GROMACS .gro file of C-alpha atoms in nm:
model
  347
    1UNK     CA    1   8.482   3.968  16.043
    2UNK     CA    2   8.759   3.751  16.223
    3UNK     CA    3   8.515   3.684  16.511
    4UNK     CA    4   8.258   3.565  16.221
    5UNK     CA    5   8.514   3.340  16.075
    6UNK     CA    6   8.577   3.162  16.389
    7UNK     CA    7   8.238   3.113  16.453
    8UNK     CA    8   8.190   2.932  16.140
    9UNK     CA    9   8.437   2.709  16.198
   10UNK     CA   10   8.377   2.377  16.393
   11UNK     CA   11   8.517   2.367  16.753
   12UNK     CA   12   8.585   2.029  16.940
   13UNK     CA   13   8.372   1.934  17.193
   14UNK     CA   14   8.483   1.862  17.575
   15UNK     CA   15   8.324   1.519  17.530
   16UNK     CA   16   8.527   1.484  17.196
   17UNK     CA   17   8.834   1.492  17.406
   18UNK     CA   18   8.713   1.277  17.705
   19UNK     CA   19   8.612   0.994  17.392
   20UNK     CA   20   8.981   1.064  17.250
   21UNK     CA   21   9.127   1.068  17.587
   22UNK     CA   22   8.902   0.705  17.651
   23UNK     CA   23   9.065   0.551  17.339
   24UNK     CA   24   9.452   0.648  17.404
   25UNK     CA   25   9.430   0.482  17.765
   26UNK     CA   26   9.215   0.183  17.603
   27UNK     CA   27   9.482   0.162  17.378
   28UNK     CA   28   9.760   0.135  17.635
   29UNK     CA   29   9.549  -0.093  17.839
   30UNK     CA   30   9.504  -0.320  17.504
   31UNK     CA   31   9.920  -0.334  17.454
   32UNK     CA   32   9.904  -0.445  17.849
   33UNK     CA   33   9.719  -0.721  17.803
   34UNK     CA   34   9.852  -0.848  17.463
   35UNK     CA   35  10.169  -0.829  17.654
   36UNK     CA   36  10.047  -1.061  17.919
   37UNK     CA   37   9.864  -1.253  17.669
   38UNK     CA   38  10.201  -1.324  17.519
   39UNK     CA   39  10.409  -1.411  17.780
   40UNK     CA   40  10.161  -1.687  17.918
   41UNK     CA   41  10.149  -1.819  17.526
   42UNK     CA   42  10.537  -1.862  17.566
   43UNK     CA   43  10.500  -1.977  17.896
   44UNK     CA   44  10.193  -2.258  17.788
   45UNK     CA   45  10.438  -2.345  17.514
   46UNK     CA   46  10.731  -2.451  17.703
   47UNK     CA   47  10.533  -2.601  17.927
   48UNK     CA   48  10.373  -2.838  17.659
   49UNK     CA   49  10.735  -2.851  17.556
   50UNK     CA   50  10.878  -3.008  17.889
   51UNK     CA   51  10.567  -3.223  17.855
   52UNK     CA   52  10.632  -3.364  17.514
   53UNK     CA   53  10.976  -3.408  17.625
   54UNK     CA   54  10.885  -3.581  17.994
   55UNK     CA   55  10.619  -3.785  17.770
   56UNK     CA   56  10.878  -3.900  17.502
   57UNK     CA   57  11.147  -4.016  17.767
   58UNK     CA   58  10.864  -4.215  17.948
   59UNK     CA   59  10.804  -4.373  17.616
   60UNK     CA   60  11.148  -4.416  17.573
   61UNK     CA   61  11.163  -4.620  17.923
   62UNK     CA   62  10.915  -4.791  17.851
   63UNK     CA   63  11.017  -4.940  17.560
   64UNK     CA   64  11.336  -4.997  17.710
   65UNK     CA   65  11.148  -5.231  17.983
   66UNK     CA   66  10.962  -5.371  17.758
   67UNK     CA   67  11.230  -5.504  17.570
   68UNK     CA   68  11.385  -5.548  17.908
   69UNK     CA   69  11.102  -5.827  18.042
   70UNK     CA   70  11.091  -6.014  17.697
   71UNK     CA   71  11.392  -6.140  17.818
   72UNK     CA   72  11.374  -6.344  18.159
   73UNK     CA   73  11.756  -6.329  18.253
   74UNK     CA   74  11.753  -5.945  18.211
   75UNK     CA   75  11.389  -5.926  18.380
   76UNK     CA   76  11.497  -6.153  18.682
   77UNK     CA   77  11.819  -5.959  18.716
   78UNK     CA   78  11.647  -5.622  18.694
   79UNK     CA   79  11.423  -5.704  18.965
   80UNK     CA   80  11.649  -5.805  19.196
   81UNK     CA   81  11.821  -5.455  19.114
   82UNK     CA   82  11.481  -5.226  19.196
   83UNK     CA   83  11.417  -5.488  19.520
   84UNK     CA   84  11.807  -5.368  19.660
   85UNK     CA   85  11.730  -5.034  19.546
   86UNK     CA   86  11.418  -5.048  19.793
   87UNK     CA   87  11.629  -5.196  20.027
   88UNK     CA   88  11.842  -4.889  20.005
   89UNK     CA   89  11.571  -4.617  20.030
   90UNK     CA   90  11.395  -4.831  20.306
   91UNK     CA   91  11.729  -4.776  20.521
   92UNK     CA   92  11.766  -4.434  20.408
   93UNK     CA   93  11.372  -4.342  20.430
   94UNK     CA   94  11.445  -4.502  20.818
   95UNK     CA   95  11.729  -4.290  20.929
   96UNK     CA   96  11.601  -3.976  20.750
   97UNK     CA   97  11.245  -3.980  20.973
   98UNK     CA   98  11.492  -4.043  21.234
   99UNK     CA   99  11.692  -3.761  21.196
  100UNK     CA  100  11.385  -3.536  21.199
  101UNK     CA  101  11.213  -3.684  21.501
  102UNK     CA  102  11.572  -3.659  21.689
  103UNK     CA  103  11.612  -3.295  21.528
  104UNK     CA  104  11.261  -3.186  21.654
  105UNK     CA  105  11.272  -3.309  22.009
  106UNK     CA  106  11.626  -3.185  22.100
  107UNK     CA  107  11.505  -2.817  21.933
  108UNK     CA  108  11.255  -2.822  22.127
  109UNK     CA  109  11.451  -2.903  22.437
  110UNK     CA  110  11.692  -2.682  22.388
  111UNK     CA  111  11.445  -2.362  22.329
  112UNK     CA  112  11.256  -2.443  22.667
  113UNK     CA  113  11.601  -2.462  22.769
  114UNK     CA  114  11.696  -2.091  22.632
  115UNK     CA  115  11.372  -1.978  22.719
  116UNK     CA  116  11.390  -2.059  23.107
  117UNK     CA  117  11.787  -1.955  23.069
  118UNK     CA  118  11.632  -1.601  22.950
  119UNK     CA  119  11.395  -1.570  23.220
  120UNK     CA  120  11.630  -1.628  23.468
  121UNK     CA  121  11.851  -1.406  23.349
  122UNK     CA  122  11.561  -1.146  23.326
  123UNK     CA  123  11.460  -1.234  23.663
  124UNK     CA  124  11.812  -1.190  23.833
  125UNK     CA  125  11.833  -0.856  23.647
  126UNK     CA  126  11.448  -0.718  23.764
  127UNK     CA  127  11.559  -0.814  24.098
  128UNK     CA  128  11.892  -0.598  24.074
  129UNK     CA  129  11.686  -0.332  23.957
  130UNK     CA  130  11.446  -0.346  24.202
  131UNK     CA  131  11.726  -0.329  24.478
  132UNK     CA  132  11.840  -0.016  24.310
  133UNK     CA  133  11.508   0.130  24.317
  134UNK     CA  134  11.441   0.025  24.679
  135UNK     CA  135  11.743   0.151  24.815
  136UNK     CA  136  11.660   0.536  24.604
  137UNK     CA  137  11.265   0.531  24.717
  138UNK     CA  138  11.432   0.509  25.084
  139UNK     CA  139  11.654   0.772  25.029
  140UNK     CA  140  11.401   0.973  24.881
  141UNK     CA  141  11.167   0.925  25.183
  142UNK     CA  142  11.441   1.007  25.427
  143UNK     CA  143  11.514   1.347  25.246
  144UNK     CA  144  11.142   1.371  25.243
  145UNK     CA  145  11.149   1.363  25.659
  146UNK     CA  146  11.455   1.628  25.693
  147UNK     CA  147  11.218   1.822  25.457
  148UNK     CA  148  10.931   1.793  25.670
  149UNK     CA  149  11.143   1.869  25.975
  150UNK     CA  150  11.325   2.186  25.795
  151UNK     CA  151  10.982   2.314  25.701
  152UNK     CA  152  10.826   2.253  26.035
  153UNK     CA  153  11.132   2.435  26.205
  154UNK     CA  154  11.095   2.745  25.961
  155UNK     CA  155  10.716   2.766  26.119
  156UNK     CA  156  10.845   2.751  26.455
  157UNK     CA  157  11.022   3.088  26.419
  158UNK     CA  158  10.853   3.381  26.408
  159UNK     CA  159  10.955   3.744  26.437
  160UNK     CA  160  11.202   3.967  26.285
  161UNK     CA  161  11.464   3.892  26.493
  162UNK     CA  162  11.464   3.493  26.327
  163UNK     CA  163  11.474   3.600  26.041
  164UNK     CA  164  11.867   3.481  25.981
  165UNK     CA  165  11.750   3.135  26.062
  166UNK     CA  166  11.465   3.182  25.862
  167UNK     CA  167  11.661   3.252  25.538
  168UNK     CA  168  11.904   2.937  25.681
  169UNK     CA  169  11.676   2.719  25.683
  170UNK     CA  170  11.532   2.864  25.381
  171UNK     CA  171  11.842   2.776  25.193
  172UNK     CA  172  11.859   2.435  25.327
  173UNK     CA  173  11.509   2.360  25.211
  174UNK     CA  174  11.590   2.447  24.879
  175UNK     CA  175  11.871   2.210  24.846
  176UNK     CA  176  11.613   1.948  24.997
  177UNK     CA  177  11.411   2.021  24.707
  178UNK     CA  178  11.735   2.003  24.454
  179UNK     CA  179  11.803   1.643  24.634
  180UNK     CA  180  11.441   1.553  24.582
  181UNK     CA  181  11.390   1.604  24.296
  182UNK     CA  182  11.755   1.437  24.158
  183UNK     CA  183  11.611   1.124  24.371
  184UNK     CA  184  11.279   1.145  24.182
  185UNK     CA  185  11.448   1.136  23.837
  186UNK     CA  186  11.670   0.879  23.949
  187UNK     CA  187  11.342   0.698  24.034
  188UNK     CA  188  11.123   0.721  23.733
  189UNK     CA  189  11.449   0.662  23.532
  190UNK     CA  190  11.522   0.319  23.700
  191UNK     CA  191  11.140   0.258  23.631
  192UNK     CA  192  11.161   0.301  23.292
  193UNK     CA  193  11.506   0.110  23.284
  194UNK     CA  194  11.283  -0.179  23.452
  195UNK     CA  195  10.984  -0.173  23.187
  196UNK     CA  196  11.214  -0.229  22.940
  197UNK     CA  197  11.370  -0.492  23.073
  198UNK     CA  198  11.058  -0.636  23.179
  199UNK     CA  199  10.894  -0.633  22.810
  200UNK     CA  200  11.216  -0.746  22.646
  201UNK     CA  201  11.136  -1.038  22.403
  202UNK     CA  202  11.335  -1.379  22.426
  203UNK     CA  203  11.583  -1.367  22.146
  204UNK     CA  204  11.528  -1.583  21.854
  205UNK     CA  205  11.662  -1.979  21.898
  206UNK     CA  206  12.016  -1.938  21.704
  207UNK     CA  207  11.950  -2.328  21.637
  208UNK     CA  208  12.122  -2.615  21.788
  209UNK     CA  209  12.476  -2.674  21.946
  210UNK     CA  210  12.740  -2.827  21.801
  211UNK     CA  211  12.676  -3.105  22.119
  212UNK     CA  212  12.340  -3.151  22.057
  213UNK     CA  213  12.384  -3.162  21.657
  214UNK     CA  214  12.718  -3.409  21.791
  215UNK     CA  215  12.456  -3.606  22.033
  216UNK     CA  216  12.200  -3.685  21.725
  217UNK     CA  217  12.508  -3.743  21.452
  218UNK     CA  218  12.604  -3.996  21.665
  219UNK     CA  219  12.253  -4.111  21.751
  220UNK     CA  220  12.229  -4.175  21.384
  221UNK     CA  221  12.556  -4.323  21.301
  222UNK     CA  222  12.424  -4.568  21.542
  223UNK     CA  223  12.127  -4.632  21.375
  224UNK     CA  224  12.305  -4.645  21.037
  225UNK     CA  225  12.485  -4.912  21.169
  226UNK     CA  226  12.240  -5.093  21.331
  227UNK     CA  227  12.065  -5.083  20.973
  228UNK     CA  228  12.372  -5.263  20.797
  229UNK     CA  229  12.383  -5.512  21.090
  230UNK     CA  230  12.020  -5.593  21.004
  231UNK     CA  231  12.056  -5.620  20.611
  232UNK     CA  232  12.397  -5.805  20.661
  233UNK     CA  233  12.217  -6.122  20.590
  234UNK     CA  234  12.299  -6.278  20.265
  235UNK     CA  235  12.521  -5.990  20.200
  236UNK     CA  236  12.196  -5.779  20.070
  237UNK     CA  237  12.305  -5.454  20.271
  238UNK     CA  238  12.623  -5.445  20.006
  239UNK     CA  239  12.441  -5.569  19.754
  240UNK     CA  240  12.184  -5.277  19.828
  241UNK     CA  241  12.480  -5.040  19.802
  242UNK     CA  242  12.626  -5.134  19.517
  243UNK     CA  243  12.285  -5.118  19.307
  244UNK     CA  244  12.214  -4.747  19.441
  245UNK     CA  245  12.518  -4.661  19.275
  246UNK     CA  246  12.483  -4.815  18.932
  247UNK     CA  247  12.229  -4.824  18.657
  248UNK     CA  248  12.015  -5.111  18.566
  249UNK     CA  249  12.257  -5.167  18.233
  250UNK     CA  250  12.509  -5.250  18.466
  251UNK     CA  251  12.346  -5.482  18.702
  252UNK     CA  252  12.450  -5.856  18.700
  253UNK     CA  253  12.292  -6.114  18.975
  254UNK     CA  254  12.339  -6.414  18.781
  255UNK     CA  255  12.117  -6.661  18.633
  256UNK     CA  256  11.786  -6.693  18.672
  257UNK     CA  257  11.818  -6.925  18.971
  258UNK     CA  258  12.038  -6.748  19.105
  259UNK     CA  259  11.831  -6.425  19.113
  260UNK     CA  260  11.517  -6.605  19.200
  261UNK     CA  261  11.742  -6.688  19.553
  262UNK     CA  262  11.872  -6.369  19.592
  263UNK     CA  263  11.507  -6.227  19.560
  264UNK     CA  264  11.406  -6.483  19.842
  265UNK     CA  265  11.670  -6.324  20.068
  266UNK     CA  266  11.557  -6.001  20.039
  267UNK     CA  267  11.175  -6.094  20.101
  268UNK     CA  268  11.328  -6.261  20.395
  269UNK     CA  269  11.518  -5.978  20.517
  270UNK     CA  270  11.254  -5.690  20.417
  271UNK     CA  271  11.023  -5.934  20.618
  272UNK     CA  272  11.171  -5.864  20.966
  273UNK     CA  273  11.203  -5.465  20.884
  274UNK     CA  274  10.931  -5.379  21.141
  275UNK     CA  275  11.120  -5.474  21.404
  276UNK     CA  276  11.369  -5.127  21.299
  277UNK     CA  277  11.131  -4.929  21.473
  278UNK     CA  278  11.191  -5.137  21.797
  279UNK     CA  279  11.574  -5.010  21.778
  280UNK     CA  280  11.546  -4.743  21.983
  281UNK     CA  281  11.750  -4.885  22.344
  282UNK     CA  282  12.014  -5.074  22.095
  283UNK     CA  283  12.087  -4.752  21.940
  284UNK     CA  284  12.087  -4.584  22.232
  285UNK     CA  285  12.370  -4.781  22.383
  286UNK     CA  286  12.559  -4.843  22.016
  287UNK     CA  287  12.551  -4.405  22.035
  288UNK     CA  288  12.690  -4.388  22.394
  289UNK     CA  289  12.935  -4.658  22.302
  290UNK     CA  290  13.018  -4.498  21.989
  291UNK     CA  291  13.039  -4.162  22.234
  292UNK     CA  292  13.343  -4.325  22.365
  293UNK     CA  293  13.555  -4.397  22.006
  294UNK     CA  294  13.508  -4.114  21.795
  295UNK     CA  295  13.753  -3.797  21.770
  296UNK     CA  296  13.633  -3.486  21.607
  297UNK     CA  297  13.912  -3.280  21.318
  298UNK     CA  298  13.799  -2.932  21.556
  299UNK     CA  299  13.606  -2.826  21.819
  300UNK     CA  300  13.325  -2.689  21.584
  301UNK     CA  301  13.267  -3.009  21.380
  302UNK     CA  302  12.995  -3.229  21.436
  303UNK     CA  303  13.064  -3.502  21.254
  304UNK     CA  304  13.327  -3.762  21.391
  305UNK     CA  305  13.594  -3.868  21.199
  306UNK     CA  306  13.532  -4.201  20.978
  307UNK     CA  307  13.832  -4.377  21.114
  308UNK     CA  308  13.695  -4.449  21.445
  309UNK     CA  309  13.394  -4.609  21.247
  310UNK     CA  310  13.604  -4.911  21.069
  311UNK     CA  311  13.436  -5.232  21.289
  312UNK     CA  312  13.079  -5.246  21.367
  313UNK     CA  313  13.061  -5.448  21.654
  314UNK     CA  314  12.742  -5.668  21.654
  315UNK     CA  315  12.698  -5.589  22.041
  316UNK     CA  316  12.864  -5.287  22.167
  317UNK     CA  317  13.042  -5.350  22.468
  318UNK     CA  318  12.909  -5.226  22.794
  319UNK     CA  319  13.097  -4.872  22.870
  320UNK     CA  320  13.402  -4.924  22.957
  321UNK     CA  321  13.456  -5.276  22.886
  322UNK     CA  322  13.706  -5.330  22.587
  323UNK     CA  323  13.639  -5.707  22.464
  324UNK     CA  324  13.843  -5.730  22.163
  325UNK     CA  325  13.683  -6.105  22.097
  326UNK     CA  326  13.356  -5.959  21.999
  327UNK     CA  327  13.181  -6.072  21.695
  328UNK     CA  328  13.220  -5.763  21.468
  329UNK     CA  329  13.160  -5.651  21.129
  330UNK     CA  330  13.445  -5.436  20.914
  331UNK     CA  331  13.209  -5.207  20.733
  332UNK     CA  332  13.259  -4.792  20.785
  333UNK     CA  333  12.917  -4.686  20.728
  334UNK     CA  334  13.055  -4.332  20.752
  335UNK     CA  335  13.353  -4.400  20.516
  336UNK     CA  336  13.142  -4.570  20.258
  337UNK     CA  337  12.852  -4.405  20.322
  338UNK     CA  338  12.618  -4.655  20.332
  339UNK     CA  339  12.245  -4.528  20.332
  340UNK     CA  340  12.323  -4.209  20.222
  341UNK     CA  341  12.477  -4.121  20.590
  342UNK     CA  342  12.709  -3.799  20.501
  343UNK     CA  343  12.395  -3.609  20.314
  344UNK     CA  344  12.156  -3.678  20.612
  345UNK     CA  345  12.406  -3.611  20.901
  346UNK     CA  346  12.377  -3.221  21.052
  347UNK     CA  347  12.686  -3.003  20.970
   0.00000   0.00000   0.00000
């Protein structure tokens, strides 16, 4: 009867649970992705955010300068402020590919350097090594002999009556064999010890010294300064300094006149900016000068201390010469870092 009943009833199909099996990972797979789906919604939405907000304050500016150029005082005065500013990034934009060029040349010296200091060190060592192993293949062939010379003496005696000797020699042959085979260790060990040192990678360039990283500090001190020398004219390279550190709001040049002029010396100064790139022998003898006058806090720093940097003069002396009647000028390009110096020097 029971066996009836259950027969009657309906039973769930195999494929009923693959379908129901189907649906619960579907499911888990749909939260996935609504998941995701959500996140890059919030993310699309701050996004649009920041760009309403980046869109608004260029509005903002712009309205500013437009206000700004209505009036021609404020308009001549602001651009006189954005020509020193350009004055200022020209400079830094200068000593900053400088820094790199010096940075990449004296890395590069100074791995060839480590790199043919590491072979020579390798090289000294594989030598020693092969002395060692020289000097235990020779011992090894000259127990090899007094082995061949044992063994040929235990042929040599025949008869009962040798046989003492026999079991003499015997013995010594097998401490031959000991002593060979001690020598052959020793042998494939110092092999071994050689192909490791042999396939032993360079270590990795720790980076520069603190004299090389000294050598292109001072290499760019010297161009910094060579930089104010050149924008000394008509005062622009303070001028320049002053309007990197202040906001348009608080710029003040004058009168109209009076800005037109200034903005006449700086076309004429930016106009002989090409010849920066020419710089490179006055630089190099401003940096050995400047080698001479600076003191460092500790023997780990690598940047001089500003004190030494007071007076630029406008022609370094030659080495060793001390002409105090120089034409100078009393600007610390390290103490008032002009250009930007301290973020661009290596520490």
């Amino acid at each position: 009867m029971a066996t009836t009943a259950s027969s009657l009833l309906p039973r769930r199909q195999p494929a009923d649970d693959q379908q129901l099996l189907r649906l619960f990972w579907n499911r888990a797979e749909l939260k996935r992705e609504l998941e995701r789906l959500r996140r890059d919604n919030e993310r699309l939405l701050d996004q649009l955010r920041q760009q309403e907000n980046a869109g608004l304050r260029s509005r903002q500016r712009l309205e500013q300068l437009e206000n700004l150029l209505a009036d021609p005082l404020a308009a001549a005065n602001a651009l006189v402020h954005y020509q020193l500013r350009g004055v200022w990034q020209l400079a830094r934009k200068h000593l900053l590919r400088f820094a790199r060029e010096l940075g990449e040349r004296q890395q590069e010296r100074e791995e060839q350097l480590a790199r043919e200091h590491f072979a020579r060190l390798r090289g000294n060592a594989l030598a020693a090594i092969d002395n060692r192993l020289a000097e235990v293949e020779r011992r090894l062939r000259v127990v090899q002999m007094d082995l061949a010379i044992v063994d040929k003496q235990r042929g040599c005696l025949r008869g009962f009556w040798n046989w003492s000797r026999r079991r003499a020699l015997q013995d010594q042959a097998a401490a031959i064999h000991a002593a060979l085979d001690g020598l052959r260790l020793q042998v494939a060990d110092i092999e071994a010890e050689r192909r490791l040192r042999e396939a032993e990678p360079c270590p990795s360039f720790p980076g520069l010294s603190v004299e090389a990283r000294r050598h292109i500090n001072l290499a760019l001190i010297a161009m910094a300064q060579q930089l104010l020398i050149h924008f000394s004219r008509h005062d622009v390279a303070r001028l320049a300094r002053d309007a990197s550190a202040q906001g348009l709001a608080e710029a003040g040049y004058g009168d109209v006149m009076q800005c037109q002029q200034l903005t006449r010396n700086i076309r004429e100064v930016m106009a002989g900016a090409d010849a920066i790139d020419g710089m490179a022998a006055l630089v190099r003898h401003r940096a050995e000068w400047l080698r001479g006058q600076v003191a460092y806090r500790r023997d780990a720093d690598t940047v001089p201390l500003a004190e030494a940097l007071a007076v630029i003069p406008l022609e370094p002396p030659t080495l060793g010469d001390s002409d105090g009647e120089a034409a100078s000028l009393a600007v610390n390009v390290l103490g008032e870092e002009y250009w930007d110096l301290y973020g661009i020097l290596l520490p």
